Amino acid sequence: MKRVPLMVVPDRTPSTIHAALTDVTRIYAGQKGKPPFHALGPVSLDLQAGEFFSVVGPSGCGKSTLLDVIAGLNAASSGTVTFEGAPVRDKVPEGVAIVFQEDATFPWLDVYDNAAFGARRAGVAENEIRERVEHALAFMGLKAFTHAYPAQLSGGMRQRVCIARAMVVRPRLMLLDEPFGALDQQTRLLMGEEMLNLWRETGATVMLITHSIDEAVLLSDRIGVMSSCPGRFIETIHTGWSRQRDSNTALDPRFGELTAKVWGLLRGEALKALGNQS
Ligand SMILES: Nc1ncnc2c1ncn2[C@@H]1O[C@H](COP(=O)(O)OP(=O)(O)OP(=O)(O)O)[C@@H](O)[C@H]1O
């Protein structure tokens, strides 16, 4: 198979800041006479170009809000958000792709057209799209299903279609909001390995939101641990893994140390979040 370079980012060094949040908060307007709701922050975060950054935090602490703010889908109430040095406002910047937990395939389109969707909207030429889609579908193990419809696929395969669609637009930043949350454990592990392959192949920066501490520790260069709502970063942990990591990395004694560290930080926050709900 011809290898197609998925992206080219000029002049990148590992220490380059790719996306940045400075003192960002998000306060939602109160509904039906209720007071405004402070969901996030203040948070400051520098995503380094090419890193794999995961965010963990208690349920409802503002993780999706954080991702939406970086993506330009949700406006910060205060503070600044930049992507590649430019302010992020009101729309998803060119070069950013998002994969959500929910099945976001279009049931009336086959796998090929689902994967091509974003690139067509971006005005990419059809012959270029064909090359990219064929590569992405082969990469995600979907080649044999090119003309299948979502209803004919498993949940894991549909999620792979969504990741293929994100690949086809050649993102420089991929934002993943619990994309494997609805999948069984085995599929989830395999998808994690596929995400690592994708990250290595594209050189993209990845920010993953996950409820799984194991997944965060296995996949990431850094893990941002958030407090209960309103979410702030209580600590950022460097895993120190090589780029060539895979599921065998879980056998490294440091894996257990790191998961214990993350859980040690999260436990109290998770209890607070439970208390807030009762
Ligand atoms: N549009 C909105 N209006 C008002 N409140 C909102 C809105 N969106 C989210 N919230 C509230 O903000 C808080 C943070 O929500 P968010 O979905 O960002 O958390 P999360 O950490 O992603 O949650 P989970 O772990 O359950 O997926 C929650 O209490 C949620 O109810």
GROMACS .gro file of C-alpha atoms and ligand atoms in nm:
model
  309
    1MET     CA    1   0.000   0.000   0.000
    2LYS     CA    2   0.127   0.344  -0.089
    3ARG     CA    3   0.209   0.541   0.227
    4VAL     CA    4   0.049   0.881   0.215
    5PRO     CA    5   0.197   1.141   0.450
    6LEU     CA    6  -0.102   1.253   0.654
    7MET     CA    7   0.019   1.589   0.763
    8VAL     CA    8   0.310   1.824   0.754
    9VAL     CA    9   0.366   2.071   1.032
   10PRO     CA   10   0.656   2.303   0.964
   11ASP     CA   11   0.916   2.403   1.219
   12ARG     CA   12   0.782   2.201   1.505
   13THR     CA   13   0.994   2.117   1.802
   14PRO     CA   14   0.875   1.913   2.099
   15SER     CA   15   0.869   2.224   2.314
   16THR     CA   16   0.639   2.423   2.083
   17ILE     CA   17   0.309   2.525   2.237
   18HIS     CA   18   0.032   2.411   2.005
   19ALA     CA   19  -0.283   2.511   2.192
   20ALA     CA   20  -0.300   2.719   2.506
   21LEU     CA   21  -0.558   2.814   2.765
   22THR     CA   22  -0.486   3.098   3.003
   23ASP     CA   23  -0.707   3.152   3.309
   24VAL     CA   24  -1.009   3.008   3.130
   25THR     CA   25  -1.345   2.979   3.304
   26ARG     CA   26  -1.684   2.871   3.177
   27ILE     CA   27  -1.993   2.984   3.362
   28TYR     CA   28  -2.324   2.866   3.218
   29ALA     CA   29  -2.624   3.095   3.235
   30GLY     CA   30  -2.880   2.982   3.494
   31GLN     CA   31  -3.190   2.817   3.352
   32LYS     CA   32  -3.545   2.889   3.477
   33GLY     CA   33  -3.449   3.138   3.749
   34LYS     CA   34  -3.153   2.934   3.872
   35PRO     CA   35  -2.821   3.114   3.939
   36PRO     CA   36  -2.536   3.090   3.685
   37PHE     CA   37  -2.340   2.766   3.709
   38HIS     CA   38  -1.961   2.778   3.735
   39ALA     CA   39  -1.858   2.461   3.544
   40LEU     CA   40  -1.489   2.513   3.470
   41GLY     CA   41  -1.175   2.679   3.588
   42PRO     CA   42  -0.988   2.892   3.607
   43VAL     CA   43  -0.763   2.660   3.406
   44SER     CA   44  -0.437   2.725   3.227
   45LEU     CA   45  -0.287   2.462   3.001
   46ASP     CA   46  -0.021   2.447   2.731
   47LEU     CA   47  -0.062   2.155   2.492
   48GLN     CA   48   0.280   2.086   2.342
   49ALA     CA   49   0.293   2.014   1.969
   50GLY     CA   50   0.292   1.642   1.907
   51GLU     CA   51   0.220   1.532   2.261
   52PHE     CA   52  -0.048   1.288   2.375
   53PHE     CA   53  -0.225   1.457   2.665
   54SER     CA   54  -0.507   1.294   2.859
   55VAL     CA   55  -0.753   1.455   3.094
   56VAL     CA   56  -0.906   1.262   3.382
   57GLY     CA   57  -1.141   1.395   3.646
   58PRO     CA   58  -1.455   1.313   3.838
   59SER     CA   59  -1.784   1.286   3.657
   60GLY     CA   60  -1.930   1.627   3.579
   61CYS     CA   61  -1.612   1.820   3.663
   62GLY     CA   62  -1.604   2.005   3.330
   63LYS     CA   63  -1.389   1.785   3.104
   64SER     CA   64  -1.621   1.808   2.802
   65THR     CA   65  -1.663   2.178   2.865
   66LEU     CA   66  -1.283   2.213   2.857
   67LEU     CA   67  -1.258   2.023   2.529
   68ASP     CA   68  -1.543   2.223   2.375
   69VAL     CA   69  -1.376   2.549   2.474
   70ILE     CA   70  -1.047   2.442   2.310
   71ALA     CA   71  -1.245   2.335   2.001
   72GLY     CA   72  -1.427   2.667   1.973
   73LEU     CA   73  -1.763   2.494   2.028
   74ASN     CA   74  -1.819   2.663   2.363
   75ALA     CA   75  -1.706   3.015   2.446
   76ALA     CA   76  -1.490   3.077   2.752
   77SER     CA   77  -1.654   3.314   3.001
   78SER     CA   78  -1.313   3.460   3.080
   79GLY     CA   79  -0.953   3.395   2.985
   80THR     CA   80  -0.799   3.323   2.646
   81VAL     CA   81  -0.774   3.021   2.418
   82THR     CA   82  -0.531   2.998   2.128
   83PHE     CA   83  -0.450   2.738   1.864
   84GLU     CA   84  -0.122   2.779   1.679
   85GLY     CA   85  -0.100   3.127   1.823
   86ALA     CA   86  -0.438   3.249   1.693
   87PRO     CA   87  -0.737   3.313   1.921
   88VAL     CA   88  -1.009   3.045   1.912
   89ARG     CA   89  -1.355   3.197   1.879
   90ASP     CA   90  -1.696   3.064   1.778
   91LYS     CA   91  -1.580   2.797   1.534
   92VAL     CA   92  -1.357   2.494   1.512
   93PRO     CA   93  -1.022   2.614   1.377
   94GLU     CA   94  -0.885   2.464   1.057
   95GLY     CA   95  -0.650   2.184   1.160
   96VAL     CA   96  -0.860   2.069   1.457
   97ALA     CA   97  -1.072   1.750   1.450
   98ILE     CA   98  -1.300   1.620   1.722
   99VAL     CA   99  -1.423   1.269   1.795
  100PHE     CA  100  -1.708   1.234   2.044
  101GLN     CA  101  -1.831   0.940   2.249
  102GLU     CA  102  -2.164   0.925   2.072
  103ASP     CA  103  -2.186   0.746   1.741
  104ALA     CA  104  -2.152   1.038   1.500
  105THR     CA  105  -2.175   0.838   1.178
  106PHE     CA  106  -2.439   0.945   0.927
  107PRO     CA  107  -2.667   0.643   0.879
  108TRP     CA  108  -2.761   0.739   0.522
  109LEU     CA  109  -2.399   0.750   0.403
  110ASP     CA  110  -2.176   0.448   0.345
  111VAL     CA  111  -1.839   0.417   0.517
  112TYR     CA  112  -1.656   0.583   0.228
  113ASP     CA  113  -1.883   0.887   0.223
  114ASN     CA  114  -1.884   0.909   0.603
  115ALA     CA  115  -1.505   0.917   0.602
  116ALA     CA  116  -1.497   1.172   0.319
  117PHE     CA  117  -1.753   1.403   0.480
  118GLY     CA  118  -1.527   1.651   0.661
  119ALA     CA  119  -1.275   1.680   0.379
  120ARG     CA  120  -1.558   1.744   0.126
  121ARG     CA  121  -1.692   2.021   0.347
  122ALA     CA  122  -1.341   2.165   0.361
  123GLY     CA  123  -1.336   2.173  -0.020
  124VAL     CA  124  -1.060   1.918  -0.073
  125ALA     CA  125  -1.041   1.790  -0.433
  126GLU     CA  126  -1.217   1.458  -0.492
  127ASN     CA  127  -0.911   1.269  -0.617
  128GLU     CA  128  -0.718   1.383  -0.311
  129ILE     CA  129  -1.009   1.276  -0.089
  130ARG     CA  130  -1.010   0.932  -0.251
  131GLU     CA  131  -0.643   0.882  -0.170
  132ARG     CA  132  -0.687   1.000   0.188
  133VAL     CA  133  -1.004   0.796   0.250
  134GLU     CA  134  -0.852   0.477   0.110
  135HIS     CA  135  -0.552   0.525   0.333
  136ALA     CA  136  -0.758   0.606   0.644
  137LEU     CA  137  -0.995   0.311   0.594
  138ALA     CA  138  -0.702   0.073   0.545
  139PHE     CA  139  -0.531   0.222   0.851
  140MET     CA  140  -0.843   0.174   1.064
  141GLY     CA  141  -0.903  -0.181   0.936
  142LEU     CA  142  -1.218  -0.083   0.750
  143LYS     CA  143  -1.116  -0.143   0.390
  144ALA     CA  144  -1.347  -0.443   0.351
  145PHE     CA  145  -1.639  -0.229   0.472
  146THR     CA  146  -1.586   0.066   0.239
  147HIS     CA  147  -1.939   0.043   0.099
  148ALA     CA  148  -2.115  -0.083   0.411
  149TYR     CA  149  -2.361   0.140   0.598
  150PRO     CA  150  -2.326   0.220   0.971
  151ALA     CA  151  -2.621  -0.005   1.060
  152GLN     CA  152  -2.418  -0.300   0.928
  153LEU     CA  153  -2.122  -0.223   1.159
  154SER     CA  154  -2.047  -0.287   1.527
  155GLY     CA  155  -2.017   0.005   1.770
  156GLY     CA  156  -1.637  -0.021   1.762
  157MET     CA  157  -1.634  -0.013   1.383
  158ARG     CA  158  -1.863   0.291   1.374
  159GLN     CA  159  -1.627   0.467   1.612
  160ARG     CA  160  -1.338   0.376   1.380
  161VAL     CA  161  -1.530   0.536   1.094
  162CYS     CA  162  -1.549   0.857   1.300
  163ILE     CA  163  -1.177   0.843   1.367
  164ALA     CA  164  -1.113   0.778   0.995
  165ARG     CA  165  -1.326   1.084   0.913
  166ALA     CA  166  -1.112   1.290   1.151
  167MET     CA  167  -0.793   1.151   0.992
  168VAL     CA  168  -0.907   1.242   0.642
  169VAL     CA  169  -0.910   1.613   0.723
  170ARG     CA  170  -0.546   1.574   0.835
  171PRO     CA  171  -0.582   1.741   1.172
  172ARG     CA  172  -0.287   1.885   1.352
  173LEU     CA  173  -0.480   1.868   1.679
  174MET     CA  174  -0.718   1.582   1.758
  175LEU     CA  175  -0.962   1.629   2.044
  176LEU     CA  176  -1.114   1.304   2.165
  177ASP     CA  177  -1.403   1.319   2.410
  178GLU     CA  178  -1.426   0.973   2.566
  179PRO     CA  179  -1.435   0.816   2.218
  180PHE     CA  180  -1.414   0.459   2.346
  181GLY     CA  181  -1.655   0.503   2.636
  182ALA     CA  182  -1.934   0.297   2.483
  183LEU     CA  183  -1.709   0.009   2.378
  184ASP     CA  184  -1.633  -0.320   2.552
  185GLN     CA  185  -1.299  -0.352   2.732
  186GLN     CA  186  -1.121  -0.558   2.464
  187THR     CA  187  -1.228  -0.332   2.179
  188ARG     CA  188  -1.129  -0.036   2.393
  189LEU     CA  189  -0.776  -0.170   2.442
  190LEU     CA  190  -0.739  -0.232   2.068
  191MET     CA  191  -0.872   0.115   1.987
  192GLY     CA  192  -0.621   0.263   2.230
  193GLU     CA  193  -0.340   0.091   2.038
  194GLU     CA  194  -0.485   0.220   1.713
  195MET     CA  195  -0.491   0.573   1.854
  196LEU     CA  196  -0.123   0.538   1.943
  197ASN     CA  197  -0.044   0.422   1.588
  198LEU     CA  198  -0.243   0.711   1.447
  199TRP     CA  199  -0.069   0.958   1.678
  200ARG     CA  200   0.274   0.824   1.575
  201GLU     CA  201   0.191   0.823   1.205
  202THR     CA  202   0.039   1.169   1.188
  203GLY     CA  203   0.254   1.355   1.439
  204ALA     CA  204  -0.068   1.528   1.552
  205THR     CA  205  -0.117   1.662   1.900
  206VAL     CA  206  -0.381   1.456   2.080
  207MET     CA  207  -0.597   1.552   2.375
  208LEU     CA  208  -0.801   1.263   2.509
  209ILE     CA  209  -1.072   1.283   2.772
  210THR     CA  210  -1.120   0.952   2.944
  211HIS     CA  211  -1.278   0.803   3.253
  212SER     CA  212  -1.024   0.521   3.245
  213ILE     CA  213  -0.712   0.579   3.454
  214ASP     CA  214  -0.541   0.278   3.288
  215GLU     CA  215  -0.612   0.420   2.943
  216ALA     CA  216  -0.479   0.763   3.040
  217VAL     CA  217  -0.160   0.616   3.188
  218LEU     CA  218  -0.097   0.377   2.900
  219LEU     CA  219  -0.155   0.620   2.614
  220SER     CA  220  -0.027   0.952   2.737
  221ASP     CA  221   0.287   1.158   2.761
  222ARG     CA  222   0.113   1.371   3.023
  223ILE     CA  223  -0.204   1.334   3.227
  224GLY     CA  224  -0.392   1.635   3.356
  225VAL     CA  225  -0.585   1.544   3.670
  226MET     CA  226  -0.886   1.765   3.734
  227SER     CA  227  -1.063   1.856   4.054
  228SER     CA  228  -1.437   1.820   4.113
  229CYS     CA  229  -1.658   2.089   3.958
  230PRO     CA  230  -1.564   2.362   3.877
  231GLY     CA  231  -1.278   2.164   3.724
  232ARG     CA  232  -0.921   2.287   3.761
  233PHE     CA  233  -0.597   2.099   3.708
  234ILE     CA  234  -0.474   1.975   4.044
  235GLU     CA  235  -0.166   1.808   3.897
  236THR     CA  236  -0.009   1.721   3.565
  237ILE     CA  237   0.180   1.393   3.559
  238HIS     CA  238   0.452   1.301   3.307
  239THR     CA  239   0.451   0.930   3.227
  240GLY     CA  240   0.795   0.922   3.067
  241TRP     CA  241   0.699   0.647   2.815
  242SER     CA  242   0.877   0.619   2.481
  243ARG     CA  243   0.676   0.692   2.164
  244GLN     CA  244   0.679   0.319   2.087
  245ARG     CA  245   0.457   0.227   2.381
  246ASP     CA  246   0.176  -0.028   2.346
  247SER     CA  247  -0.041  -0.243   2.572
  248ASN     CA  248   0.272  -0.427   2.696
  249THR     CA  249   0.368  -0.102   2.866
  250ALA     CA  250   0.108  -0.199   3.127
  251LEU     CA  251   0.354  -0.469   3.241
  252ASP     CA  252   0.613  -0.204   3.334
  253PRO     CA  253   0.627  -0.165   3.715
  254ARG     CA  254   0.593   0.211   3.668
  255PHE     CA  255   0.249   0.157   3.517
  256GLY     CA  256   0.113   0.049   3.857
  257GLU     CA  257   0.290   0.339   4.030
  258LEU     CA  258   0.142   0.590   3.789
  259THR     CA  259  -0.213   0.454   3.807
  260ALA     CA  260  -0.189   0.456   4.188
  261LYS     CA  261  -0.070   0.815   4.178
  262VAL     CA  262  -0.356   0.927   3.952
  263TRP     CA  263  -0.613   0.744   4.164
  264GLY     CA  264  -0.461   0.891   4.481
  265LEU     CA  265  -0.523   1.238   4.338
  266LEU     CA  266  -0.866   1.156   4.198
  267ARG     CA  267  -1.019   0.964   4.486
  268GLY     CA  268  -1.096   1.260   4.709
  269GLU     CA  269  -1.225   1.463   4.412
  270ALA     CA  270  -1.449   1.177   4.300
  271LEU     CA  271  -1.593   1.154   4.652
  272LYS     CA  272  -1.658   1.529   4.651
  273ALA     CA  273  -1.832   1.496   4.313
  274LEU     CA  274  -2.052   1.216   4.449
  275GLY     CA  275  -2.134   1.432   4.750
  276ASN     CA  276  -2.234   1.718   4.522
  277GLN     CA  277  -2.481   1.494   4.345
  278SER     CA  278  -2.652   1.358   4.658
  279LIG     N1  279  -2.512   2.392   2.855
  279LIG     C1  280  -2.503   2.378   2.989
  279LIG     N2  281  -2.578   2.453   3.070
  279LIG     C2  282  -2.569   2.441   3.204
  279LIG     N3  283  -2.487   2.353   3.268
  279LIG     C3  284  -2.410   2.275   3.190
  279LIG     C4  285  -2.413   2.282   3.047
  279LIG     N4  286  -2.325   2.192   2.998
  279LIG     C5  287  -2.269   2.131   3.105
  279LIG     N5  288  -2.320   2.181   3.219
  279LIG     C6  289  -2.282   2.142   3.356
  279LIG     O1  290  -2.143   2.171   3.371
  279LIG     C7  291  -2.080   2.070   3.448
  279LIG     C8  292  -1.965   2.013   3.369
  279LIG     O2  293  -2.018   1.940   3.257
  279LIG     P1  294  -1.924   1.859   3.159
  279LIG     O3  295  -2.011   1.783   3.067
  279LIG     O4  296  -1.825   1.951   3.102
  279LIG     O5  297  -1.852   1.761   3.262
  279LIG     P2  298  -1.771   1.625   3.234
  279LIG     O6  299  -1.658   1.625   3.329
  279LIG     O7  300  -1.740   1.613   3.091
  279LIG     O8  301  -1.881   1.518   3.274
  279LIG     P3  302  -1.878   1.358   3.253
  279LIG     O9  303  -1.755   1.308   3.321
  279LIG    O10  304  -2.001   1.311   3.325
  279LIG    O11  305  -1.881   1.332   3.106
  279LIG     C9  306  -2.188   1.966   3.482
  279LIG    O12  307  -2.235   1.991   3.612
  279LIG    C10  308  -2.295   1.992   3.379
  279LIG    O13  309  -2.423   1.960   3.432
   0.00000   0.00000   0.00000
